[in-house]
Amino acid sequence: MDVPSLQVKSSKHTYPIIVRPGCRTSLYDYLVQYLDGASRYFLITDDQVASLYLEEIESSFPNSEKIKSYILPSGEQSKSMNQYEKAITAALEFKLDRKSVIIAVGGGVVGDLGGFVASTYMRGIRYVQVPTTLLAHDSSVGGKVGINHPLGKNMIGSFHPPSLVLYDPECLLSLPPKEWRSGFAEVIKHGFIADREFLKWLTEEISSFDQVDMALLTEMLIRSIKVKAKIVQEDEQESGIRAFLNFGHTLGHAIEGEMGYGKLTHGEAVAIGMKFALRLSERYFQTKLDYEPYLSVMEKLGYELDIPHNLNVEQLIHRMKLDKKSYNQVINFVLLEQIGKATLVEIKEEILIDELTGKVG
Amino acid sequence: MDVPSLQVKSSKHTYPIIVRPGCRTSLYDYLVQYLDGASRYFLITDDQVASLYLEEIESSFPNSEKIKSYILPSGEQSKSMNQYEKAITAALEFKLDRKSVIIAVGGGVVGDLGGFVASTYMRGIRYVQVPTTLLAHDSSVGGKVGINHPLGKNMIGSFHPPSLVLYDPECLLSLPPKEWRSGFAEVIKHGFIADREFLKWLTEEISSFDQVDMALLTEMLIRSIKVKAKIVQEDEQESGIRAFLNFGHTLGHAIEGEMGYGKLTHGEAVAIGMKFALRLSERYFQTKLDYEPYLSVMEKLGYELDIPHNLNVEQLIHRMKLDKKSYNQVINFVLLEQIGKATLVEIKEEILIDELTGKVG
Ligand SMILES: NC(=O)c1ccc[n+]([C@@H]2O[C@H](COP(=O)([O-])OP(=O)(O)OC[C@H]3O[C@@H](n4cnc5c(N)ncnc54)[C@H](O)[C@@H]3O)[C@@H](O)[C@H]2O)c1
Ligand SMILES: NC(=O)c1ccc[n+]([C@@H]2O[C@H](COP(=O)([O-])OP(=O)(O)OC[C@H]3O[C@@H](n4cnc5c(N)ncnc54)[C@H](O)[C@@H]3O)[C@@H](O)[C@H]2O)c1
C-alpha cells in the first residue's frame, strides 16, 4: 500500500504519518497495514465531523462489531474533565482492552482528548490520529495530549505518541474560513521559528483559502509537519527546543483564556501572540526582523492581529505566569533572533506591562 | 547523608529507595539531597496519616511557603475521579509549576492518586513516594499510578516512576492488624512468585504483627522491595513478566469489586486470590506445590483465605474478564509452576466456573 509521507521517532516507538487525499475512505486498510493485532477500535469524533465523514469511515470496516463510535459535542468545551470521564466510561462499557486502539477523528480537540483517554486508559493503549482540521496537522504530531482546566488550558495531560497519523487533506475542504485561519497560523509559525524558505514559499503560494489546489495543500502540510516532527524528535518532553513551538502561544493562550475558550480560535489567538512576540523580539534583540510582509499576507487572509481592546493587562500577566513554560512566577517567552531562528528568554514583568499597555483596555 | 537501600532503573531515570527508621523527621533534607531545584512542594496525604505524622514532616521544612499540604479523606474511595480533579485544582491554585514536586505521604491510595496527579499535572511533574503502610512497600515502587472507575479498579492511570522513595518503617507501628495483613500479603506474594528462600525466612521469622523488631522489619521490607524492583526493571510497562506481580490479583480484584471497595483490604482479597491461584496451579500443572505450611502461617496471622460465601460466580467471572490482563474476553491467570516460579496462562471459563462453584454462593 502506501509509503508514509514521513516517520517520527518517539521515545516509545517510531510512527508513520501518511498525508494522502482520499485516505479516509480506506481507513480500515491502513489500520490493518500499520497496527498489529488490534482487538477492538473505539472511534472518538465530534458531532460536526461525524455528520460529514463518519459514515464513509465506518463503512471501511468489514466488521461493525469491532468498532464503536463515540461522538463528542464539537468545540473546545469538550476538552474537559467531564467529557474525559464520559469517554472513559464508554470505552470501559465497550470493553476496550489493552490491545484495543482508539481512533481520534477530528480537530485538535478530538485529538487531544482522544489521545489523553488513550494515554490513561488501563495505563495507556495505542491510538491513531486522523486529523480533519488544518490546525490538527500540528496537534496530531508529537504526542502531547490533554484537557483543559478552568484555571488553565491544557493543564492536565501527558506525552503519549500516536501509533499512526492518517491525514486526508480532502477533509479540509469542508472547513469554514475561521478554521483555515486557525490552522494556518501554526503553519506560518513553523516558518517563523525554523524555516524561512518555507515561510516565503507560503506567502507566495497561499493568498486565499478558497479553491486551494490539493497537491499544493498536500505539499504544504508535509513541509509544515516536517518542521514540527524534527523538533519533537529532538526534544519530545519539552526540556529544550520543543518550547519554540510555543511561539505566539504565551500571550495567545492568555488571550484565549481571558476571552473564554472558543470565542477566538486557537490560531487566531496565536496569530495575535505572534505579532506581539515579533515586536518583543525586535525590542529584546535590538534588531529589525522585517516581518511586515508576512503580517500583511496574514491580514489579507483575514487575521485580526491586534490584542482585543476589552482585555485587562494584569489578568493577562496573571495568566501568563500560569503558563507551563513559567517557573517561580517568572514569564518565559519564545522570541526570534532572526526569522527562522527561535530562542527562549525570560521577560521582565515591567517590559510586558509596558508592551501591553496602550494595546489593551 | 544516607546511601540508598537500593536503586531502581526506569525508562525515564534511576531512582533511589531509602528504607530507614526515623527518616520522616528529616524528610526535607532528603529532598534537598536527592532532587534538583524543586520550586515548590505539594504534599498529598490522607486525614489519618496527617493526624499521625504531618506535623513532624512539615516541621522538617525550613520555609513553610514552599510547601502546601493537601489532605484527602482516608480510604479507597479517595482513588476517584472526583478526588483527582480536586487535587489538581488545589495544585493549580498553589501555582505548582513544572519544576515543582509532589510528595505522596501515605498508603497505596495516596501514592496511586498522588502519583497520577503528578503524571498528568502539566503533562507530568516529579513526585516522591513516602509510604506509610506495609502495602505501600509494594505500591510505591514501579511507577504504576492511577485511580478507580465504578466499572473497575485502577482502570485509569499511567506509568510514572517516582523520583525518590523514602520509607520510614517506624510509621508501620501505628498500623492496625488489618493493614499489616493487607501489606503482608504482597510480601508473601513476592516470595511465592520469585523467591522461595525469602518465603521460608518470612514464615520462620514473622509469626505475629505485634512488637515486630525494627531491624527485622527493615530487612523484610528491603528484601521484598528487591523482588518487586527486579521485576519492574526488567518489564516496566507490563508486556511480560511484570504481570507476575498480579499473582492472586485477578480473583482478588474481582472479589474487592464485588464486595464494594474497602470492605476487605486489598491484601486480604489478594490472599484469597493467592490460595485460589495455588489450587488452580496444582490443577493446571498437575503437580503438588506443598503450599500448606505457608497458608497455615497466614491463617495464624489472621487471614481468612476462603472466598466469601455471598458472592456470585457469574459476576466474579464477568469482573475477571474486565481485568487488564484479559484480552478479547479471555481470562489470563498468573499461576506457579513451582513455588518461586510464576507464569501467565489462559484459563478456560469452564474451569473457573468449576473451581469457583461450591466455594461461592
Ligand atoms: N496536542 C498539541 O500538540 C496541540 C497543538 C496545537 C493545538 N492543540 C489543541 O488543538 C485544539 C484546537 O484544534 P482545532 O482548531 O482543530 O479545533 P476543533 O477540534 O475544535 O475543530 C474546530 C472546529 O472545526 C470542526 N471541524 C473539524 N473538522 C472539520 C472538517 N473537516 N470540516 C468542517 N468542520 C470541521 C470541529 O467540529 C470544530 O467545530 C485546541 O484545544 C488546542 O489546545 C493541541
Ligand atoms: N501502584 C501499585 O503498584 C499498587 C500495588 C498494590 C496496590 N496498590 C493500591 O494500593 C491501595 C491500597 O494501599 P493501602 O493498603 O496502603 O491503603 P490505604 O492507603 O488506604 O491505607 C490503608 C489505611 O491505613 C491508614 N494508614 C496509612 N498509614 C498509616 C499509618 N502509618 N498508621 C496508621 N494508619 C495508617 C490509611 O489512612 C488508610 O485508612 C489500593 O488502592 C491498591 O490498588 C497499588
GROMACS .gro file of C-alpha atoms in nm, chain A residues 138-301:
model
  164
  138ASP     CA    1   0.020   2.033   1.416
  139SER     CA    2  -0.167   1.892   1.714
  140SER     CA    3  -0.177   1.535   1.581
  141VAL     CA    4   0.202   1.505   1.572
  142GLY     CA    5   0.427   1.494   1.876
  143GLY     CA    6   0.226   1.309   2.137
  144LYS     CA    7   0.107   1.598   2.351
  145VAL     CA    8  -0.240   1.512   2.468
  146GLY     CA    9  -0.464   1.654   2.736
  147ILE     CA   10  -0.760   1.853   2.851
  148ASN     CA   11  -0.830   2.197   2.993
  149HIS     CA   12  -0.896   2.306   3.349
  150PRO     CA   13  -1.099   2.614   3.439
  151LEU     CA   14  -0.771   2.756   3.576
  152GLY     CA   15  -0.573   2.698   3.258
  153LYS     CA   16  -0.563   2.547   2.913
  154ASN     CA   17  -0.401   2.205   2.867
  155MET     CA   18  -0.311   2.188   3.234
  156ILE     CA   19  -0.394   1.818   3.255
  157GLY     CA   20  -0.237   1.577   3.013
  158SER     CA   21   0.056   1.364   2.918
  159PHE     CA   22   0.301   1.271   2.646
  160HIS     CA   23   0.166   0.977   2.454
  161PRO     CA   24   0.275   0.943   2.093
  162PRO     CA   25   0.019   0.812   1.844
  163SER     CA   26   0.086   0.486   1.664
  164LEU     CA   27  -0.017   0.628   1.328
  165VAL     CA   28  -0.127   0.961   1.182
  166LEU     CA   29  -0.357   0.935   0.883
  167TYR     CA   30  -0.434   1.266   0.722
  168ASP     CA   31  -0.678   1.319   0.440
  169PRO     CA   32  -0.637   1.676   0.309
  170GLU     CA   33  -0.970   1.648   0.128
  171CYS     CA   34  -1.137   1.681   0.468
  172LEU     CA   35  -1.008   2.037   0.489
  173LEU     CA   36  -1.234   2.142   0.202
  174SER     CA   37  -1.533   2.150   0.434
  175LEU     CA   38  -1.362   2.379   0.686
  176PRO     CA   39  -1.501   2.732   0.731
  177PRO     CA   40  -1.252   3.022   0.676
  178LYS     CA   41  -1.218   3.078   1.051
  179GLU     CA   42  -1.081   2.724   1.090
  180TRP     CA   43  -0.845   2.766   0.794
  181ARG     CA   44  -0.710   3.072   0.971
  182SER     CA   45  -0.681   2.886   1.297
  183GLY     CA   46  -0.466   2.615   1.144
  184PHE     CA   47  -0.272   2.832   0.905
  185ALA     CA   48  -0.135   3.031   1.199
  186GLU     CA   49   0.055   2.718   1.306
  187VAL     CA   50   0.179   2.662   0.952
  188ILE     CA   51   0.317   3.016   0.948
  189LYS     CA   52   0.456   2.965   1.296
  190HIS     CA   53   0.660   2.670   1.172
  191GLY     CA   54   0.807   2.901   0.910
  192PHE     CA   55   0.882   3.175   1.162
  193ILE     CA   56   1.059   2.955   1.413
  194ALA     CA   57   1.252   2.719   1.186
  195ASP     CA   58   1.220   2.759   0.810
  196ARG     CA   59   1.244   3.097   0.642
  197GLU     CA   60   1.231   2.942   0.294
  198PHE     CA   61   0.905   2.770   0.374
  199LEU     CA   62   0.764   3.098   0.509
  200LYS     CA   63   0.849   3.271   0.184
  201TRP     CA   64   0.705   2.990  -0.026
  202LEU     CA   65   0.387   3.005   0.181
  203THR     CA   66   0.332   3.373   0.146
  204GLU     CA   67   0.390   3.346  -0.229
  205GLU     CA   68   0.168   3.044  -0.288
  206ILE     CA   69  -0.120   3.095  -0.045
  207SER     CA   70  -0.314   3.414  -0.086
  208SER     CA   71  -0.661   3.282  -0.019
  209PHE     CA   72  -0.823   2.979   0.137
  210ASP     CA   73  -1.070   2.932  -0.146
  211GLN     CA   74  -1.005   2.665  -0.403
  212VAL     CA   75  -0.670   2.555  -0.266
  213ASP     CA   76  -0.503   2.313  -0.501
  214MET     CA   77  -0.493   1.963  -0.349
  215ALA     CA   78  -0.131   1.895  -0.450
  216LEU     CA   79  -0.017   2.231  -0.313
  217LEU     CA   80  -0.211   2.172   0.008
  218THR     CA   81  -0.056   1.828   0.049
  219GLU     CA   82   0.291   1.971  -0.004
  220MET     CA   83   0.225   2.249   0.246
  221LEU     CA   84   0.103   2.003   0.507
  222ILE     CA   85   0.403   1.775   0.468
  223ARG     CA   86   0.652   2.062   0.485
  224SER     CA   87   0.486   2.208   0.791
  225ILE     CA   88   0.461   1.872   0.966
  226LYS     CA   89   0.831   1.817   0.891
  227VAL     CA   90   0.925   2.121   1.098
  228LYS     CA   91   0.714   2.000   1.386
  229ALA     CA   92   0.837   1.641   1.358
  230LYS     CA   93   1.202   1.743   1.356
  231ILE     CA   94   1.160   1.947   1.673
  232VAL     CA   95   0.964   1.688   1.870
  233GLN     CA   96   1.209   1.417   1.770
  234GLU     CA   97   1.490   1.619   1.918
  235ASP     CA   98   1.306   1.712   2.233
  236GLU     CA   99   0.999   1.505   2.299
  237GLN     CA  100   0.940   1.606   2.659
  238GLU     CA  101   0.992   1.978   2.608
  239SER     CA  102   1.303   2.024   2.815
  240GLY     CA  103   1.454   2.248   2.548
  241ILE     CA  104   1.378   2.338   2.188
  242ARG     CA  105   1.027   2.197   2.182
  243ALA     CA  106   0.929   2.510   2.370
  244PHE     CA  107   0.993   2.702   2.044
  245LEU     CA  108   0.667   2.560   1.916
  246ASN     CA  109   0.502   2.784   2.168
  247PHE     CA  110   0.597   3.089   1.966
  248GLY     CA  111   0.295   3.319   1.991
  249HIS     CA  112   0.131   3.090   2.244
  250THR     CA  113   0.219   3.252   2.576
  251LEU     CA  114   0.008   3.558   2.508
  252GLY     CA  115  -0.218   3.360   2.275
  253HIS     CA  116  -0.322   3.122   2.550
  254ALA     CA  117  -0.371   3.409   2.792
  255ILE     CA  118  -0.598   3.583   2.543
  256GLU     CA  119  -0.794   3.266   2.476
  257GLY     CA  120  -0.835   3.212   2.849
  258GLU     CA  121  -0.940   3.570   2.920
  259MET     CA  122  -1.194   3.580   2.641
  260GLY     CA  123  -1.332   3.242   2.736
  261TYR     CA  124  -1.222   2.943   2.532
  262GLY     CA  125  -1.389   2.924   2.198
  263LYS     CA  126  -1.450   3.295   2.135
  264LEU     CA  127  -1.138   3.326   1.922
  265THR     CA  128  -0.997   3.018   1.754
  266HIS     CA  129  -0.666   2.889   1.889
  267GLY     CA  130  -0.480   3.006   1.579
  268GLU     CA  131  -0.644   3.346   1.574
  269ALA     CA  132  -0.523   3.399   1.930
  270VAL     CA  133  -0.178   3.263   1.842
  271ALA     CA  134  -0.157   3.500   1.545
  272ILE     CA  135  -0.206   3.794   1.783
  273GLY     CA  136   0.055   3.641   2.011
  274MET     CA  137   0.300   3.604   1.720
  275LYS     CA  138   0.272   3.968   1.624
  276PHE     CA  139   0.329   4.061   1.987
  277ALA     CA  140   0.627   3.825   2.012
  278LEU     CA  141   0.778   3.961   1.690
  279ARG     CA  142   0.763   4.313   1.826
  280LEU     CA  143   0.903   4.197   2.159
  281SER     CA  144   1.183   4.017   1.971
  282GLU     CA  145   1.286   4.337   1.796
  283ARG     CA  146   1.293   4.520   2.128
  284TYR     CA  147   1.476   4.245   2.312
  285PHE     CA  148   1.741   4.180   2.047
  286GLN     CA  149   1.759   4.542   1.930
  287THR     CA  150   1.713   4.434   1.571
  288LYS     CA  151   1.481   4.468   1.272
  289LEU     CA  152   1.311   4.148   1.165
  290ASP     CA  153   1.127   4.279   0.857
  291TYR     CA  154   0.825   4.073   0.936
  292GLU     CA  155   0.574   4.318   0.786
  293PRO     CA  156   0.532   4.136   0.453
  294TYR     CA  157   0.431   3.820   0.637
  295LEU     CA  158   0.188   4.002   0.860
  296SER     CA  159   0.030   4.178   0.567
  297VAL     CA  160  -0.034   3.845   0.394
  298MET     CA  161  -0.190   3.728   0.719
  299GLU     CA  162  -0.413   4.034   0.729
  300LYS     CA  163  -0.519   3.965   0.371
  301LEU     CA  164  -0.612   3.616   0.481
   0.00000   0.00000   0.00000
